[in-house]
PDB file of C-alpha atoms in Angstrom:
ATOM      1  CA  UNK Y   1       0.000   0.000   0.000  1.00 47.00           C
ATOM      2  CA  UNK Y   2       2.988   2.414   0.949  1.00 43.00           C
ATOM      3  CA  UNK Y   3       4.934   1.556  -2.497  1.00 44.00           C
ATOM      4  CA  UNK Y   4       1.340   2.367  -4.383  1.00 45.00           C
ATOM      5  CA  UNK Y   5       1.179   6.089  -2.256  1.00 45.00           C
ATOM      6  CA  UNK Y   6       4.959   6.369  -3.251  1.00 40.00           C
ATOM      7  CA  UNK Y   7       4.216   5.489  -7.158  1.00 43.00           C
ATOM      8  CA  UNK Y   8       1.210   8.020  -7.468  1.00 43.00           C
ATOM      9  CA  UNK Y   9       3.111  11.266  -5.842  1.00 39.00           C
ATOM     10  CA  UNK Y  10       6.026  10.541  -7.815  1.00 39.00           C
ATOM     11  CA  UNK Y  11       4.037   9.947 -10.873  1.00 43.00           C
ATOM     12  CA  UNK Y  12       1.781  13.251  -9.654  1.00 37.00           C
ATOM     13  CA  UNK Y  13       4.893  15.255  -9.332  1.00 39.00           C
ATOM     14  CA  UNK Y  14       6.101  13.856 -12.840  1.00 38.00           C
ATOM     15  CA  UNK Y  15       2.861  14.925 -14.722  1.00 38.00           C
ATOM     16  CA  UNK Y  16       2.425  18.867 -13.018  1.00 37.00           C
ATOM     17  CA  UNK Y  17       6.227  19.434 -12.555  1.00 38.00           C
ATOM     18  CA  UNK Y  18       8.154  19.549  -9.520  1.00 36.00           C
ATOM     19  CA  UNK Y  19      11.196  22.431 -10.252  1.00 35.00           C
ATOM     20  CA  UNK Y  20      13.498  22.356  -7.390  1.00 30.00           C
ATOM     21  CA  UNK Y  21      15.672  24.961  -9.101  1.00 31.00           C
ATOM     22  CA  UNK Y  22      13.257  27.565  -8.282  1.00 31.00           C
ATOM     23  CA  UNK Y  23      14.044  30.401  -5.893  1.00 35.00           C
ATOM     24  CA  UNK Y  24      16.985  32.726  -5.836  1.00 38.00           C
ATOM     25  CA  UNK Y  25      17.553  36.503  -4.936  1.00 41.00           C
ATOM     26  CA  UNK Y  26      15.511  39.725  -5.451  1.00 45.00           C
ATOM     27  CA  UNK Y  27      16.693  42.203  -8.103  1.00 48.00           C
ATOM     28  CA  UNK Y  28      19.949  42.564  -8.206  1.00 44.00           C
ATOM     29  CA  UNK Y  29      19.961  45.839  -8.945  1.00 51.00           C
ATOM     30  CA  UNK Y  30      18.377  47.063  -5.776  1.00 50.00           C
ATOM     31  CA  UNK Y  31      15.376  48.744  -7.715  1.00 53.00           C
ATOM     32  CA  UNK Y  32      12.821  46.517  -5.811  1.00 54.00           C
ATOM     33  CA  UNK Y  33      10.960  46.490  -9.726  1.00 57.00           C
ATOM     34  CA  UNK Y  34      10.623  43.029 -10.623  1.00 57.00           C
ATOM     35  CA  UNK Y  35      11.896  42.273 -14.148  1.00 61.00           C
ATOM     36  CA  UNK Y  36      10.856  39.765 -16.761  1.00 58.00           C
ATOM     37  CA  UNK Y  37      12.601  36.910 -15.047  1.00 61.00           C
ATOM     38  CA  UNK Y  38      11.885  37.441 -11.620  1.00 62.00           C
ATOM     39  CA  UNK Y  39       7.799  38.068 -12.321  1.00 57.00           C
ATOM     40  CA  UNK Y  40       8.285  34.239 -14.040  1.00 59.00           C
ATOM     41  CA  UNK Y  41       9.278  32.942 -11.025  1.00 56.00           C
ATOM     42  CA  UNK Y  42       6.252  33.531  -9.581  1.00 57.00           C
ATOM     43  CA  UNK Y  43       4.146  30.475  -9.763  1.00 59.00           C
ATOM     44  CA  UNK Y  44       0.501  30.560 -10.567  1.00 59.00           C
ATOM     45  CA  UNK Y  45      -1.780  29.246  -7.153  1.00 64.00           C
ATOM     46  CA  UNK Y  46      -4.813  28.609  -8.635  1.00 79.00           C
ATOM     47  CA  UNK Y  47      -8.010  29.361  -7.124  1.00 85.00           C
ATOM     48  CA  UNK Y  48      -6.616  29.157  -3.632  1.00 87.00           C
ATOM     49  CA  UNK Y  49      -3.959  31.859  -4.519  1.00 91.00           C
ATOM     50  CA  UNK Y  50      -3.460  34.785  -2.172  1.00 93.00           C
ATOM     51  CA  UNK Y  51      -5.726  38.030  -2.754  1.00 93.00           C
ATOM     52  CA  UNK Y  52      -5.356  40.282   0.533  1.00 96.00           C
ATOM     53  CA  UNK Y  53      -2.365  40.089   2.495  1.00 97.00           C
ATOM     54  CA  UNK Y  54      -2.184  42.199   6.586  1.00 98.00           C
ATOM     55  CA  UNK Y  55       0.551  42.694   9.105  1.00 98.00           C
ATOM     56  CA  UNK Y  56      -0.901  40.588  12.077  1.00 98.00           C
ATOM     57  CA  UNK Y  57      -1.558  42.269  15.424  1.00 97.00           C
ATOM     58  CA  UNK Y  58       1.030  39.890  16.568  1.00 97.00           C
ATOM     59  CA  UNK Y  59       4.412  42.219  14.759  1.00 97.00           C
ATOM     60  CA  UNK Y  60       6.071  43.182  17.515  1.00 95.00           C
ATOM     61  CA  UNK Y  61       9.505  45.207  18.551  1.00 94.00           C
ATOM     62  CA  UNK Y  62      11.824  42.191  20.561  1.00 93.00           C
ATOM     63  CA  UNK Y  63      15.228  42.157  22.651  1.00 91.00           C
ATOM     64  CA  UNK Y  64      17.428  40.146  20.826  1.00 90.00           C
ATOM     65  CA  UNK Y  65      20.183  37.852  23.228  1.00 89.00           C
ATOM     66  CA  UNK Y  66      22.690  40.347  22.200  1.00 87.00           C
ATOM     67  CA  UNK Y  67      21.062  42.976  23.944  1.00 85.00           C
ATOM     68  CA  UNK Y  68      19.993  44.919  20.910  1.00 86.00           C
ATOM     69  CA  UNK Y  69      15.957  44.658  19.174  1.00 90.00           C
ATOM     70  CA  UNK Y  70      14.447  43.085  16.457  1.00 94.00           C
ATOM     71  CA  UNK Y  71      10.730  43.402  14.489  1.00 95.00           C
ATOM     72  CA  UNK Y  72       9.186  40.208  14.179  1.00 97.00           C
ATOM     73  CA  UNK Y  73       6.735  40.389  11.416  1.00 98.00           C
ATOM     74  CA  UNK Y  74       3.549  38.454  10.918  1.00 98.00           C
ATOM     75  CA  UNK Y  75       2.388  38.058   7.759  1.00 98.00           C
ATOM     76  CA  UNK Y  76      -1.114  36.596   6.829  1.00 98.00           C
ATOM     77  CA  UNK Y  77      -2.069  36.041   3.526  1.00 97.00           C
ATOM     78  CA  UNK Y  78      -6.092  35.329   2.601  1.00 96.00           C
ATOM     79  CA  UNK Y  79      -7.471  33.933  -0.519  1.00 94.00           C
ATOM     80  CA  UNK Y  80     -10.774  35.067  -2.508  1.00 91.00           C
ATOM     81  CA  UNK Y  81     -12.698  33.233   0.462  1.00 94.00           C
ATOM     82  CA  UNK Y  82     -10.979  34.939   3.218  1.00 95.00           C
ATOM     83  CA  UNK Y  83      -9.555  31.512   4.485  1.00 96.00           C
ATOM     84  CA  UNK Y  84      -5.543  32.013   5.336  1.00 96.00           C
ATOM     85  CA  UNK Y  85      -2.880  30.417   2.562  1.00 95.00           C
ATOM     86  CA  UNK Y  86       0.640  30.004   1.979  1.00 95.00           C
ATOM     87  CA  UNK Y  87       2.124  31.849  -1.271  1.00 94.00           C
ATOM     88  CA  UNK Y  88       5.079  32.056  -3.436  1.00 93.00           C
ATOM     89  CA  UNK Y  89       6.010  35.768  -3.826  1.00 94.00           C
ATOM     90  CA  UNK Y  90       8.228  38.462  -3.290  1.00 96.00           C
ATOM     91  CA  UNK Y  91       8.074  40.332   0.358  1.00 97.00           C
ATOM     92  CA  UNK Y  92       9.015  44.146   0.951  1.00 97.00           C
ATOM     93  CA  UNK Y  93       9.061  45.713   3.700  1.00 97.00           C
ATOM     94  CA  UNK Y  94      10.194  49.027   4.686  1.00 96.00           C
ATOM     95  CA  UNK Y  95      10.678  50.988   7.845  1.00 94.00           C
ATOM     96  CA  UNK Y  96       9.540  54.778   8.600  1.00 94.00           C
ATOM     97  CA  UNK Y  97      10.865  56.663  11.277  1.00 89.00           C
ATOM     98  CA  UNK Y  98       7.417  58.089  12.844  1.00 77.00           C
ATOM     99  CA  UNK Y  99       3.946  56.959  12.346  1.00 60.00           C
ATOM    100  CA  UNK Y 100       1.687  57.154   9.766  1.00 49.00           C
ATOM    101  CA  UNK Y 101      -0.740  59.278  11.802  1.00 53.00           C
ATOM    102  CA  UNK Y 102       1.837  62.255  11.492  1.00 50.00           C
ATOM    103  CA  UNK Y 103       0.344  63.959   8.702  1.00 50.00           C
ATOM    104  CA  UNK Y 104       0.494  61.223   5.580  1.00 51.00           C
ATOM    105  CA  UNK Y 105       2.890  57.983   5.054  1.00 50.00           C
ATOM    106  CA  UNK Y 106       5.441  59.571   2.995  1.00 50.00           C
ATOM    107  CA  UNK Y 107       4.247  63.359   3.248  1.00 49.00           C
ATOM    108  CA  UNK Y 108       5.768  64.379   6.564  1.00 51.00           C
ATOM    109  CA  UNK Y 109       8.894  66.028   7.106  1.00 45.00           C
ATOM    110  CA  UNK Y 110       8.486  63.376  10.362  1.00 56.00           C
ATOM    111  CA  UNK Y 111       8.689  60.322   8.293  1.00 72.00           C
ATOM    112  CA  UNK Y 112      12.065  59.094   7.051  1.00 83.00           C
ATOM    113  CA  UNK Y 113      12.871  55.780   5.827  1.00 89.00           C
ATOM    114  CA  UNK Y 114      15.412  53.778   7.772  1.00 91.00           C
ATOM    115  CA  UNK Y 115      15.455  50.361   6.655  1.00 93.00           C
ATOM    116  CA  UNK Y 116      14.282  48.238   3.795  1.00 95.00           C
ATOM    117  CA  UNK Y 117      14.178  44.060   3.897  1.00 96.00           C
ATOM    118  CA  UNK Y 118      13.551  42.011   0.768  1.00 96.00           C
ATOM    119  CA  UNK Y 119      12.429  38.317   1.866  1.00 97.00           C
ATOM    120  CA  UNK Y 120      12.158  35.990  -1.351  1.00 96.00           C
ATOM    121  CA  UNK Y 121       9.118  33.616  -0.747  1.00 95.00           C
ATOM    122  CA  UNK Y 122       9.773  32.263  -4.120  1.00 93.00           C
ATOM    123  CA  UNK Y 123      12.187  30.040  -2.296  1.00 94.00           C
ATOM    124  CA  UNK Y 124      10.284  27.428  -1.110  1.00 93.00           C
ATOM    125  CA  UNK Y 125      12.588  26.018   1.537  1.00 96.00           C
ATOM    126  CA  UNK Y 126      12.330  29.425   2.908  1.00 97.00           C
ATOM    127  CA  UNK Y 127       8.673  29.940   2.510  1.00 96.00           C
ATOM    128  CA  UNK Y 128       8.444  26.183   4.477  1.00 97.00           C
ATOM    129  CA  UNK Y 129      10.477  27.650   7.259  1.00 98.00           C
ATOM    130  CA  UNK Y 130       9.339  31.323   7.673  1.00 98.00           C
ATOM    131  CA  UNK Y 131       5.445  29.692   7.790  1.00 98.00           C
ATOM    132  CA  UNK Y 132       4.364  29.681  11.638  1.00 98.00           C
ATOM    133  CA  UNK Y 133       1.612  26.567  11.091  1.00 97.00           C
ATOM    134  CA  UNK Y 134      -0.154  27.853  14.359  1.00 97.00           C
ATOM    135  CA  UNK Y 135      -0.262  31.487  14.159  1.00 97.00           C
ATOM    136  CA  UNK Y 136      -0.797  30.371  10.209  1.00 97.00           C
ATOM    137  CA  UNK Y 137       0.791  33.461   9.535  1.00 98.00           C
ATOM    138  CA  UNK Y 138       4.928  33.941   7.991  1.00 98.00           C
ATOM    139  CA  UNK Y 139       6.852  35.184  11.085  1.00 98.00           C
ATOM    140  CA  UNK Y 140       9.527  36.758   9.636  1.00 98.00           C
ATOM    141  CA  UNK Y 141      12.388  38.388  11.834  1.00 97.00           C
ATOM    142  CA  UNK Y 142      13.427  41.691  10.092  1.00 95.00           C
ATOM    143  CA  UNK Y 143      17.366  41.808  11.589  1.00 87.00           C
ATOM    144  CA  UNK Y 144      18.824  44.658  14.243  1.00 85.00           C
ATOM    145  CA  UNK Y 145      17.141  47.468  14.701  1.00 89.00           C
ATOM    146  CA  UNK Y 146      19.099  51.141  15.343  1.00 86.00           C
ATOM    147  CA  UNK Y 147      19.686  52.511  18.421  1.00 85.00           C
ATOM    148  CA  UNK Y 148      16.905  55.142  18.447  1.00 84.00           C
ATOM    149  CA  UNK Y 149      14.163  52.557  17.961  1.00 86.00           C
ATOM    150  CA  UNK Y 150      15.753  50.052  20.800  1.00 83.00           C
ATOM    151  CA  UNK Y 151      13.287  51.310  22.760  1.00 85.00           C
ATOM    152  CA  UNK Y 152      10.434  49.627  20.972  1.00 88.00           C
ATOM    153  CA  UNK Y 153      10.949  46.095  22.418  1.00 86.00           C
ATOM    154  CA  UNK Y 154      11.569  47.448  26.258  1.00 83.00           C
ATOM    155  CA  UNK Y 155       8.100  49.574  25.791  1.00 79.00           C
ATOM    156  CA  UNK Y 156      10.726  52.482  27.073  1.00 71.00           C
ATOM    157  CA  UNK Y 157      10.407  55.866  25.008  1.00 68.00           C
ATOM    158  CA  UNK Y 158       7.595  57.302  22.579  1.00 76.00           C
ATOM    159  CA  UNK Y 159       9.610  56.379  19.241  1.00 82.00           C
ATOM    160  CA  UNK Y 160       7.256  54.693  17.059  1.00 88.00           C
ATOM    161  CA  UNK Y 161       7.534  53.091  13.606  1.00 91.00           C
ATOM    162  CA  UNK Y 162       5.262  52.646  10.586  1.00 94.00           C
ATOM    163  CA  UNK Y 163       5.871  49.402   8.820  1.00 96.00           C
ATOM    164  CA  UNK Y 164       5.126  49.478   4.754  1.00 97.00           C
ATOM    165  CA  UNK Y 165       4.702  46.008   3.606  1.00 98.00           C
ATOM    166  CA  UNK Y 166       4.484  44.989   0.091  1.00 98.00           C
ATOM    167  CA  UNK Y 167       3.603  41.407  -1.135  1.00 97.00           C
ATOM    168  CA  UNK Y 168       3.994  40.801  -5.154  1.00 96.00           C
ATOM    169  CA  UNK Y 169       2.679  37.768  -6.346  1.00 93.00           C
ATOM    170  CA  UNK Y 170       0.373  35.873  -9.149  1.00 88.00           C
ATOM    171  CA  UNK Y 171      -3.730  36.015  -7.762  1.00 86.00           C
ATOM    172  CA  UNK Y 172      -5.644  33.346  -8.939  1.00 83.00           C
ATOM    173  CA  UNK Y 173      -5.879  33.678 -12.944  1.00 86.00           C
ATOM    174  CA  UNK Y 174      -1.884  34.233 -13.044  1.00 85.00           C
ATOM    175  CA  UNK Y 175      -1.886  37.844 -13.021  1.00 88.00           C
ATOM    176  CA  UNK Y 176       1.106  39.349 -11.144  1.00 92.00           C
ATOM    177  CA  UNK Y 177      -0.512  41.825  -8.460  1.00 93.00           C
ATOM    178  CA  UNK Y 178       1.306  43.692  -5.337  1.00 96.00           C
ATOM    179  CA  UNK Y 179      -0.697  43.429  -2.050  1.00 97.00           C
ATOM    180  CA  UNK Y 180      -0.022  46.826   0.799  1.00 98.00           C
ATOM    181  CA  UNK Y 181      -0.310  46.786   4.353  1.00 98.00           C
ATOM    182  CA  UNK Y 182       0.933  49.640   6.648  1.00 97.00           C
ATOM    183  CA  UNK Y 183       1.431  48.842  10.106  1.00 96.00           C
ATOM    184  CA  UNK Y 184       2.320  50.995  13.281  1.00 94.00           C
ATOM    185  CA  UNK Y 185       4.272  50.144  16.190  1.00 92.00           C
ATOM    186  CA  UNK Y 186       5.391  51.620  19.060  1.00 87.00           C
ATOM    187  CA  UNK Y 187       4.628  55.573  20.088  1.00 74.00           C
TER     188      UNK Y 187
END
């Protein structure tokens, strides 16, 4: 019975393709534009492909164990149902010094931007670890956070941050769409 499982997922994976070479880097060029080959890595999902994507309440500022803080992102992804799903895409995010309540995203003198992540879900052995199962969300851990904004994981200080999260992707007839969330912490 287990060598007649074995035969049909090989055989499954023979006739719809199984392309381990798949993955690889953002733009090299820094641009954050995807270009004609990265857009065809981006597989198509089907009807269960993601069409709204939010920061989950559970983002949050953290101490890391060298004494310094980290933003660990939660990522949720929905499909045309509302139901949560795992995708293959591109992830952008990009930090603001400020919030977003300060008189526009990028219109205020108040708003800089500090740092920028690029987090390639195309890869799927990335995209298998980054998925939290029980949150059902990607908890992604955006790296070391300046000095000024430190503060954020001890709840010390009024610094706050916006978060500008950008998803690109292929929705469920193969079309490659970018999905925006904007998330505040701290302040």
């Amino acid at each position: 019975m287990v060598r007649l499982g074995l035969i049909a997922v090989v055989g499954f994976a023979m006739l719809f393709g199984c392309d381990s070479t798949r993955g690889g880097a953002l733009p090299s060029d820094g641009s954050g534009v995807l270009g004609p080959d990265d857009v065809d890595r981006l597989e198509l999902l089907g009807p269960f492909a993601p069409e709204s994507m939010r920061v989950f309440p559970l983002t949050h500022a953290e101490v890391t164990p060298e004494g310094g803080a980290q933003v660990v992102l939660h990522l949720e992804l929905r499909d045309r149902w509302g139901d949560t799903v795992k995708g293959t895409g591109q992830v952008k995010v990009r930090l603001y010094r400020g919030s977003a309540n300060s008189g526009g995203l990028l219109g205020s003198a108040r708003q800089r931007q500090e740092l920028t992540w690029d987090v390639d879900l195309t890869d799927l052995g990335l995209n298998a670890v980054l998925y939290d199962p029980s949150t059902r969300t990607y908890r992604i851990v955006l790296g070391e956070l300046p000095e000024w904004a430190a503060g954020l994981a001890t709840g010390g200080g009024n610094q706050a941050v916006t978060l500008v999260v950008v998803w690109i992707g292929r929705d469920s007839e193969g079309d490659v769409i970018s999905l925006r969330d904007v998330y505040r912490l701290g302040g």
